[in-house]
Amino acid sequence: MYIRRSFHPLTTAGQNNPPVRHARTSRVRTGGALLAAAALLVSACSSGSATSTGGAAAQAASAALPEATPAALASYYGQKVNWRSCGVPGFECGTLKAPLDYAKPTDGDVRLAVARKKATGPGRRLGSLLVNPGGPGGSAIGYLQAYAGIGYPADVRARYDMVAVDPRGVARSEPVECLGGRDMDAYTQTDATPDDERETTELVDAYQEFAEGCGARSPRLLRHVSTVEAARDMDIVRAALGDPKLSYVGASYGTFLGATYAGLFPERAGRLVLDGAMDPSLTARRMNLDQTAGFETAFQAFAKECVQQPDCPLGGRRTTPDQVGRNLKAFFKKLDARPIPTGDADGRRLGESLATTGVIAAMYDEGAWAQLREALTSAMKENDGAGLLVLSDSYYERDADGRYANLMFANAAVNCLDLPAAFDTPDAVRKDLPAFEKASPVFGEGLAWASLNCAYWPVKPTGGPHRIEAKGAAPILVVGTTRDPATPYRWARSLSAQLSSARLLTYEGDGHTAYGRGSTCIDSTINAYLLRGTPPTDGKRCS
C-alpha cells in the first residue's frame, strides 16, 4: 500500500495556517496494483481474534519492558543528536543508531534518520511531539517537512519541537529495496483477479518475484523491520531528545506503532493521539476482510454523492449505490479484456488492476471524489485512462521518471513480519472468495487475491495477533471515523477497549482519519489534549 495524503487542510479556528494533511496511509497486506490496494487490517471484533499461530509469542514480545535501561543498550540510550541543516528551511536533521537485533545488540546497528522543527514560541516548551503518518512505509520525515511541521495548529507548533523519525527500513532509515522501476511497473499491472490457471500462475509468480527481490536486495534488514522493533527505536529517540515521556501523533498504521510503544513502555507514554486506529488483536485474514468491508462503505458513500452530480459516469439520480457498483465492476471487466491508452511516456495502458487502485486511492478522502468522477468520465466515455493512472501512481508513490519510493517495499516487509499470511495457497483464496465478495461486490475479489502476497515471503513472521493493554499508561486518545475506508471504525472501538487508559473520540464522517479534516470539535479536542493534557470524556462524538 502506500501513503496517500488527504485533501483537507489542518487548521484551527481563528488561525491562518498553511495547509497540512495527514498522510492517508494504511497498513496493506497486499502486493501490487490491487496488489497494493488492499489497505491495512486489524479489527474490532474480539471473537477468535487472537487465536492465530504466533499470538502467544507476539504477546510476549510486546509485553511491558523493565523501566531500567539494560546495560547492553546503555550506549544507544546515551546518544545525542548532532543536528544540522538538511536543506529545508526551518528544519534540522540528524541520525541515531539502534541495534539491528535487540536480542543481540552486539550484532550490528541500523541507522535512524531524524528531523525536527524547533518550537516557535511563545509559551513554555512542552518537549518534542513525534509524528508518524502510517503505512507502514510512509516517511515520517517527509510528512513532517511537507505538512506537520508547517501546518499543524500554530499553538501546537509553538509549544512543541515537531519531530519525526523514519522507522527502520523506511525512506531515509536504511530503506528496504525490492524491485527496480520497470519491474515495479510490471508488478503493479499484474492481473489481480485471475480468471484461469494461467492468470493465477502469473499472479503467484509476481508475488514470488517481489518477495525474492526483497530477499536479495535487503537480506540484512528484512528480519528486523517489525513494529515492535520500530517502537523500541522510538524510545531511543525519546531518550536522545531528552524527553522523560513520549508525546506522539500517529495516523493509521501509526496508531499500531504508538499503541505498541505504550504496551512496551507504559510508564514513558505521555500524550499519545492514535488517529484512524488499528486493532492489533486480529488475524491477517480478519483484518483484510474488515478493510474490504470498509472500502465498500466508503464506495457506497461515494456512489450516493456521485449520482447527484451532473458529471457522474456511473449513473443518474435514480441509480442505486448497488447499481453504481455493478456499473463500475462492468467497466473493470472491460479493462481486464482490453486496457485503454493513458498517454504514458513508458507506454503503460490502463488495465483493471491500475484502474482499481486509482479508484481505491480516491476512497481515502471525499475531497478526491470530484477528481475521481472526472477520471472515470475520461476513461469510460473518452477511452482516456490518464486520470485514473495519475491516481494510481500517487498511491504507489511513482514519480514522472518511473521511480518508486520505497513505501510499497517497506509496507510488505513490515506487514509480512508482523503477522502470518492471510492465505497460504490460491485454493485457500478461492475458498474464501464468497466472504470477500459479500463484504464488497466491487473490490472483494481483488482484495482477497491481494491477501496472498505474504505467503511467499522469504522470512518467517515474528509477530501475531495480540491485545495491547498498556496498564499504567497515562490517558491515551484513540480516534475513529465512522465511515473510514482503511481503518474501519470498529477497530477504534476495539483498541480503546483494550488499552486500559484509552479515551475514545469519534468523528461521524467520511474519509481516513479525523484530525485536520475540518471538524472544529475534533481539532479543538485533540489540541486541548496535546497542549493541556486534558483528555475528553470517553465516548465523545463530533461531526
XYZ file of C-alpha atoms in Angstrom:
543
model
C 0.000 0.000 0.000
C 1.361 3.323 0.459
C 0.968 6.699 1.853
C -1.743 8.905 0.482
C -2.357 12.398 1.576
C -5.750 13.774 2.341
C -7.004 16.922 0.691
C -8.304 18.847 3.678
C -6.021 21.341 5.408
C -5.428 21.033 9.107
C -6.448 24.369 10.541
C -7.630 25.744 13.815
C -10.458 28.215 14.157
C -9.171 31.756 14.146
C -5.776 30.823 12.752
C -4.471 31.209 9.250
C -2.277 28.127 8.946
C -0.745 26.774 5.746
C -2.373 23.528 4.686
C -1.157 20.333 6.290
C -2.580 16.957 5.671
C -2.471 13.652 7.373
C -0.853 11.108 5.152
C -3.667 8.784 4.393
C -1.835 5.591 4.989
C -2.950 2.257 5.905
C -1.347 -0.943 6.507
C -1.508 -3.035 3.429
C -1.177 -6.748 3.287
C -1.048 -6.865 -0.465
C 1.337 -6.895 -3.291
C 0.769 -4.956 -6.491
C -1.841 -2.782 -8.096
C -4.713 -4.256 -6.373
C -1.735 -5.999 -5.050
C -1.155 -2.954 -3.030
C -4.560 -1.578 -2.846
C -5.949 -3.614 -0.045
C -5.038 -1.394 2.862
C -4.278 -2.418 6.389
C -6.002 -4.681 8.716
C -6.840 -5.045 12.266
C -10.302 -5.347 13.586
C -12.570 -4.528 16.366
C -14.098 -7.930 16.559
C -12.876 -9.774 19.587
C -14.304 -13.226 18.970
C -11.472 -15.526 17.994
C -9.254 -12.597 17.199
C -6.066 -13.744 18.868
C -6.146 -17.425 18.064
C -3.665 -17.460 15.203
C -0.293 -19.150 15.408
C 2.261 -16.770 16.844
C -0.230 -14.910 19.026
C 1.325 -16.034 22.303
C 4.816 -15.217 21.065
C 3.672 -11.799 19.873
C 2.007 -11.135 23.220
C 5.253 -11.962 24.993
C 7.392 -9.910 22.610
C 5.202 -6.844 23.105
C 4.870 -7.135 26.890
C 5.977 -4.198 29.007
C 9.754 -3.932 29.314
C 11.628 -3.129 32.553
C 11.809 0.547 33.417
C 15.581 0.411 33.842
C 17.659 0.534 30.669
C 19.543 -2.758 30.136
C 23.310 -2.355 30.301
C 23.649 -3.784 26.785
C 21.627 -0.867 25.432
C 23.248 1.914 27.501
C 25.345 3.223 24.609
C 22.269 3.587 22.430
C 20.295 5.381 25.133
C 23.218 7.709 25.829
C 23.274 9.182 22.309
C 22.611 12.810 21.458
C 21.540 14.049 18.053
C 24.083 16.146 16.172
C 21.577 18.442 14.492
C 22.484 20.020 11.176
C 20.736 21.793 8.341
C 19.051 19.422 5.919
C 18.174 21.698 3.010
C 14.610 22.515 4.056
C 14.348 25.949 5.680
C 13.489 25.776 9.366
C 14.228 22.060 9.735
C 17.212 20.240 11.194
C 18.256 16.636 10.568
C 20.461 14.051 12.209
C 20.998 10.337 12.695
C 20.903 7.907 15.589
C 21.868 4.273 15.932
C 19.722 1.382 17.141
C 20.648 -2.278 17.433
C 19.729 -4.272 14.362
C 18.634 -7.101 16.674
C 17.539 -6.152 20.185
C 18.119 -9.733 21.310
C 21.736 -9.495 20.130
C 22.691 -5.817 20.397
C 26.360 -6.501 19.596
C 25.496 -7.879 16.133
C 25.406 -4.517 14.389
C 23.417 -1.321 14.092
C 20.717 0.248 11.982
C 20.866 3.982 11.239
C 17.757 6.011 12.007
C 17.153 9.345 10.289
C 15.501 12.019 12.437
C 14.330 15.561 11.742
C 12.834 18.366 13.760
C 11.481 21.880 13.637
C 12.054 23.629 16.933
C 9.212 25.129 18.907
C 8.460 28.614 17.692
C 7.036 30.048 20.923
C 5.583 31.897 22.675
C 4.737 29.840 25.704
C 6.528 27.230 27.753
C 8.055 24.478 25.637
C 6.310 21.135 26.221
C 9.030 18.931 24.760
C 9.033 17.005 21.495
C 5.989 15.832 19.550
C 6.780 12.868 17.315
C 4.539 12.349 14.287
C 4.044 9.317 12.066
C 1.713 9.228 9.020
C 1.334 5.460 8.802
C 1.893 2.998 6.005
C 3.717 1.040 7.177
C 6.316 2.575 4.947
C 5.286 6.210 4.984
C 8.144 8.634 5.542
C 7.597 10.454 8.816
C 10.308 12.954 7.875
C 8.643 13.689 4.550
C 5.353 14.170 6.368
C 6.952 16.470 8.939
C 8.666 18.669 6.377
C 5.789 18.869 3.912
C 2.884 19.037 6.335
C 3.050 18.672 10.102
C 5.980 20.999 10.702
C 4.342 23.891 8.858
C 0.645 23.205 9.111
C -0.183 21.697 12.483
C -2.041 24.244 14.602
C 0.166 27.196 15.457
C -0.367 26.719 19.195
C 0.913 23.135 18.961
C 3.970 24.153 16.905
C 4.661 26.991 19.319
C 4.915 24.678 22.323
C 6.457 21.528 20.859
C 9.556 20.724 18.877
C 7.976 18.892 15.934
C 9.991 15.700 15.383
C 9.921 12.717 13.052
C 11.948 9.538 12.710
C 11.669 7.353 9.647
C 11.151 3.827 11.004
C 13.854 1.283 10.230
C 13.600 0.140 6.620
C 11.695 3.252 5.559
C 12.818 6.151 3.339
C 15.936 7.682 4.935
C 16.432 4.969 7.582
C 18.196 2.231 5.603
C 15.279 1.644 3.218
C 14.209 -1.846 2.218
C 14.561 -2.307 -1.540
C 12.866 -4.926 -3.707
C 12.356 -4.124 -7.404
C 13.520 -1.543 -9.933
C 11.119 0.820 -11.675
C 10.449 -1.305 -14.761
C 9.853 -4.422 -12.706
C 7.526 -2.487 -10.383
C 5.591 -1.237 -13.398
C 5.044 -4.840 -14.454
C 4.155 -5.850 -10.910
C 1.528 -3.158 -10.441
C -0.121 -4.130 -13.724
C -0.391 -7.828 -12.875
C -3.960 -9.109 -13.162
C -5.108 -9.360 -9.532
C -8.420 -11.076 -10.358
C -7.255 -14.232 -12.175
C -9.832 -15.898 -14.410
C -7.996 -19.185 -15.007
C -4.963 -21.239 -14.005
C -2.634 -19.347 -16.330
C -3.518 -15.995 -14.787
C -3.334 -17.491 -11.291
C 0.186 -18.712 -12.020
C 1.153 -15.261 -13.314
C -0.128 -13.650 -10.113
C 1.713 -16.132 -7.889
C 4.867 -15.605 -9.965
C 4.552 -11.849 -9.432
C 4.302 -12.277 -5.657
C 7.275 -14.634 -5.657
C 9.361 -12.276 -7.794
C 8.596 -9.378 -5.494
C 9.460 -11.399 -2.380
C 12.665 -12.748 -3.911
C 13.679 -9.224 -4.902
C 13.268 -8.034 -1.323
C 15.254 -11.002 -0.020
C 18.073 -10.410 -2.498
C 18.323 -6.627 -2.106
C 17.691 -6.278 1.651
C 18.808 -9.554 3.278
C 20.294 -7.919 6.382
C 17.325 -5.806 7.328
C 14.378 -7.930 6.245
C 14.227 -9.911 9.501
C 14.326 -6.778 11.639
C 11.677 -4.294 10.493
C 8.872 -5.344 12.823
C 6.602 -2.857 14.548
C 7.920 -3.958 17.948
C 11.473 -3.099 16.859
C 10.369 0.243 15.410
C 8.594 1.072 18.693
C 11.730 0.245 20.651
C 13.660 2.544 18.314
C 11.254 5.359 19.210
C 12.245 5.011 22.850
C 15.884 5.509 21.917
C 14.840 8.629 20.001
C 12.855 9.858 23.012
C 15.907 9.459 25.235
C 18.172 11.224 22.739
C 15.766 14.160 22.658
C 15.878 14.411 26.456
C 12.160 13.826 26.978
C 11.087 11.815 30.043
C 7.910 10.737 28.218
C 6.920 10.349 24.589
C 4.323 12.681 23.093
C 3.099 11.395 19.757
C 0.508 11.724 16.985
C 0.168 8.616 14.841
C -2.269 8.121 11.974
C -3.482 4.819 10.517
C -0.663 2.262 10.916
C 0.974 4.915 13.089
C -1.680 4.074 15.698
C -0.430 0.491 15.857
C 3.112 1.789 16.250
C 2.015 4.164 19.019
C -0.069 1.537 20.830
C 2.848 -0.888 20.633
C 5.084 1.749 22.218
C 2.565 2.238 25.035
C 2.452 -1.519 25.630
C 6.246 -1.768 25.797
C 6.851 1.423 27.794
C 3.612 2.319 29.632
C 5.406 4.466 32.199
C 7.016 6.517 29.388
C 3.822 7.027 27.383
C 2.907 10.705 27.524
C 0.253 12.360 25.378
C -0.482 9.837 22.632
C -3.013 10.528 19.862
C -3.920 7.434 17.818
C -5.988 8.642 14.848
C -7.588 6.141 12.461
C -6.954 3.327 14.892
C -5.927 -0.229 14.143
C -6.778 -3.269 16.239
C -3.724 -5.485 16.893
C -5.807 -8.441 18.071
C -6.879 -9.600 14.607
C -5.510 -12.155 12.203
C -4.420 -11.001 8.758
C -7.423 -12.645 7.144
C -9.859 -10.925 9.518
C -8.127 -7.605 9.060
C -8.246 -7.827 5.287
C -11.877 -8.815 5.304
C -12.806 -5.950 7.608
C -10.934 -3.484 5.469
C -12.627 -4.825 2.357
C -15.949 -4.009 4.018
C -14.565 -0.592 4.957
C -13.825 0.240 1.332
C -17.324 -0.865 0.391
C -18.761 1.513 2.989
C -16.702 4.354 1.516
C -17.704 3.400 -2.020
C -21.397 3.388 -1.103
C -21.000 6.945 0.226
C -19.170 7.950 -2.969
C -21.891 6.319 -5.112
C -24.684 8.232 -3.374
C -22.832 11.501 -3.873
C -21.787 10.703 -7.444
C -25.273 10.174 -8.845
C -26.338 13.578 -7.545
C -23.701 15.242 -9.736
C -24.249 16.050 -13.423
C -20.856 14.555 -14.385
C -21.255 11.124 -12.759
C -20.411 8.488 -15.406
C -21.774 5.619 -13.310
C -25.462 6.546 -13.285
C -28.086 9.219 -12.786
C -30.123 10.400 -9.824
C -32.314 7.327 -9.787
C -29.376 4.898 -9.841
C -28.922 2.978 -6.609
C -25.479 2.617 -4.994
C -25.570 -1.123 -5.710
C -26.171 -0.445 -9.403
C -23.354 2.109 -9.395
C -21.122 -0.658 -8.069
C -22.250 -3.063 -10.779
C -21.581 -0.420 -13.431
C -18.064 0.142 -12.106
C -17.410 -3.583 -11.876
C -18.531 -3.998 -15.509
C -16.102 -1.256 -16.522
C -13.275 -3.035 -14.690
C -14.109 -6.221 -16.605
C -13.865 -4.354 -19.908
C -10.436 -3.083 -18.908
C -9.424 -6.606 -17.945
C -10.141 -7.713 -21.504
C -8.842 -4.605 -23.262
C -6.719 -1.972 -21.441
C -7.046 1.587 -22.727
C -4.413 4.250 -23.595
C -3.095 6.667 -20.984
C -0.565 8.744 -22.915
C 2.099 7.485 -20.503
C 5.672 8.032 -21.682
C 6.560 4.470 -20.711
C 3.705 3.003 -22.680
C 1.591 1.850 -19.762
C -2.059 1.226 -20.540
C -4.888 1.282 -18.011
C -5.997 -2.229 -17.149
C -8.227 -3.494 -14.388
C -5.542 -3.524 -11.702
C -4.306 0.049 -12.177
C -7.874 1.334 -12.536
C -8.981 -0.384 -9.343
C -6.011 1.045 -7.476
C -6.892 4.527 -8.743
C -10.456 4.207 -7.502
C -9.353 2.860 -4.126
C -6.875 5.730 -3.749
C -9.759 8.207 -4.042
C -11.782 6.386 -1.380
C -9.433 7.677 1.326
C -10.768 11.202 1.141
C -14.050 12.599 -0.100
C -12.091 15.612 -1.313
C -10.837 13.395 -4.144
C -14.280 12.326 -5.338
C -14.605 15.092 -7.921
C -11.207 14.136 -9.333
C -12.334 10.505 -9.459
C -15.544 11.384 -11.308
C -13.528 13.294 -13.886
C -11.030 10.459 -14.268
C -13.798 7.871 -14.650
C -15.614 10.031 -17.185
C -12.458 10.327 -19.287
C -11.814 6.610 -19.098
C -15.371 5.395 -19.649
C -16.563 7.902 -22.238
C -13.366 9.110 -23.945
C -11.181 5.988 -23.749
C -8.522 8.006 -21.905
C -7.048 6.348 -18.815
C -4.655 9.155 -17.852
C -6.693 10.421 -14.897
C -7.010 7.035 -13.217
C -3.327 6.367 -13.850
C -2.463 9.592 -12.012
C -4.468 8.429 -9.001
C -2.844 5.010 -9.108
C 0.662 6.467 -9.382
C 0.027 8.727 -6.412
C -0.995 5.679 -4.407
C 2.229 3.868 -5.300
C 4.411 6.988 -4.994
C 5.690 6.586 -8.540
C 7.266 9.731 -9.966
C 7.214 11.018 -13.551
C 10.582 9.390 -14.251
C 9.273 5.943 -13.377
C 10.945 5.720 -9.977
C 9.072 4.323 -6.993
C 9.563 5.436 -3.409
C 10.323 2.607 -1.009
C 6.834 2.777 0.513
C 5.489 -0.395 -1.098
C 8.630 -2.352 -0.262
C 8.664 -1.349 3.400
C 4.923 -1.874 3.590
C 5.169 -5.519 2.593
C 8.282 -6.095 4.695
C 6.639 -4.863 7.898
C 3.258 -6.475 7.287
C 4.669 -9.881 6.404
C 6.874 -9.840 9.509
C 4.166 -8.641 11.897
C 1.516 -11.264 11.048
C 1.308 -14.708 9.469
C -0.064 -14.656 5.930
C -3.820 -14.398 5.473
C -3.752 -17.231 2.905
C -1.146 -19.850 2.087
C -2.318 -21.033 -1.340
C -4.503 -19.938 -4.269
C -7.007 -22.635 -3.288
C -7.372 -21.008 0.128
C -8.176 -17.690 -1.573
C -10.747 -19.303 -3.852
C -12.444 -20.924 -0.881
C -12.825 -17.566 0.843
C -13.833 -15.512 -2.210
C -17.565 -15.563 -1.329
C -16.883 -13.894 2.040
C -14.776 -11.144 0.451
C -17.244 -10.576 -2.395
C -20.056 -10.321 0.136
C -18.042 -7.731 2.056
C -17.528 -5.748 -1.171
C -19.061 -6.721 -4.507
C -16.808 -4.149 -6.196
C -13.435 -4.720 -4.520
C -13.779 -8.068 -2.740
C -12.323 -10.376 -5.378
C -9.199 -8.308 -5.931
C -8.584 -7.677 -2.240
C -8.935 -11.386 -1.466
C -6.242 -12.278 -4.017
C -4.119 -9.370 -2.768
C -4.107 -11.044 0.645
C -1.973 -13.879 -0.746
C 1.269 -11.927 -1.103
C 2.817 -12.728 2.290
C 2.528 -16.472 1.583
C 5.746 -16.264 -0.431
C 7.748 -14.009 1.867
C 11.405 -15.054 2.276
C 11.467 -14.724 6.089
C 9.059 -16.110 8.658
C 6.784 -13.764 10.625
C 7.891 -12.871 14.131
C 4.588 -11.393 15.286
C 0.977 -12.423 15.559
C -2.415 -11.158 16.734
C -2.327 -9.861 20.296
C -4.075 -7.463 22.639
C -2.387 -4.331 23.946
C -3.438 -3.091 27.377
C -0.582 -0.755 28.371
C -1.502 -0.907 32.043
C -0.152 2.076 33.925
C -0.028 4.415 30.928
C -1.408 7.955 31.126
C -4.683 8.610 29.257
C -4.333 7.724 25.553
C -6.593 9.377 22.969
C -7.968 6.904 20.386
C -9.753 8.498 17.416
C -12.074 6.725 14.978
C -14.054 7.874 11.930
C -17.412 6.208 11.372
C -17.023 5.754 7.600
C -13.253 5.339 7.418
C -12.449 3.011 4.481
C -8.973 1.897 5.527
C -9.269 1.601 9.305
C -12.919 0.745 9.991
C -14.491 2.470 12.967
C -14.965 -0.704 14.959
C -11.177 -1.077 15.092
C -11.026 2.157 17.082
C -13.683 0.843 19.426
C -11.761 -2.381 19.888
C -8.392 -0.716 20.503
C -9.922 1.703 23.002
C -11.466 -1.256 24.834
C -8.071 -2.969 25.039
C -5.956 -0.029 26.197
C -6.504 0.363 29.926
C -6.350 4.180 29.860
C -7.904 4.908 26.448
C -10.434 7.629 25.746
C -12.399 7.091 22.519
C -13.127 10.153 20.364
C -15.477 9.590 17.416
C -15.752 11.567 14.197
C -19.039 10.975 12.422
C -17.979 11.434 8.829
C -16.208 10.129 5.728
C -12.553 9.638 4.893
C -9.465 8.207 6.525
C -8.500 9.690 9.923
C -10.140 12.674 11.615
C -7.590 15.258 12.801
C -7.464 18.177 10.417
C -10.467 17.170 8.322
C -12.449 20.304 9.054
C -14.179 19.372 12.306
C -13.592 22.121 14.845
C -14.851 19.728 17.524
C -12.246 17.076 16.697
C -9.374 19.516 16.278
C -10.060 21.523 19.425
C -10.432 18.334 21.478
C -7.108 16.930 20.251
C -5.376 20.306 20.654
C -6.588 20.592 24.253
C -5.189 17.154 24.992
C -1.818 17.916 23.403
C -1.439 21.379 24.929
C -3.006 20.935 28.363
C -3.019 17.184 28.837
C -6.795 17.283 29.155
C -8.367 14.192 27.591
C -12.031 14.243 26.561
C -14.740 12.244 28.237
C -14.615 8.691 26.935
C -17.079 8.275 24.067
C -17.209 11.916 22.958
C -18.629 12.278 19.427
C -18.006 15.012 16.860
C -19.174 15.750 13.346
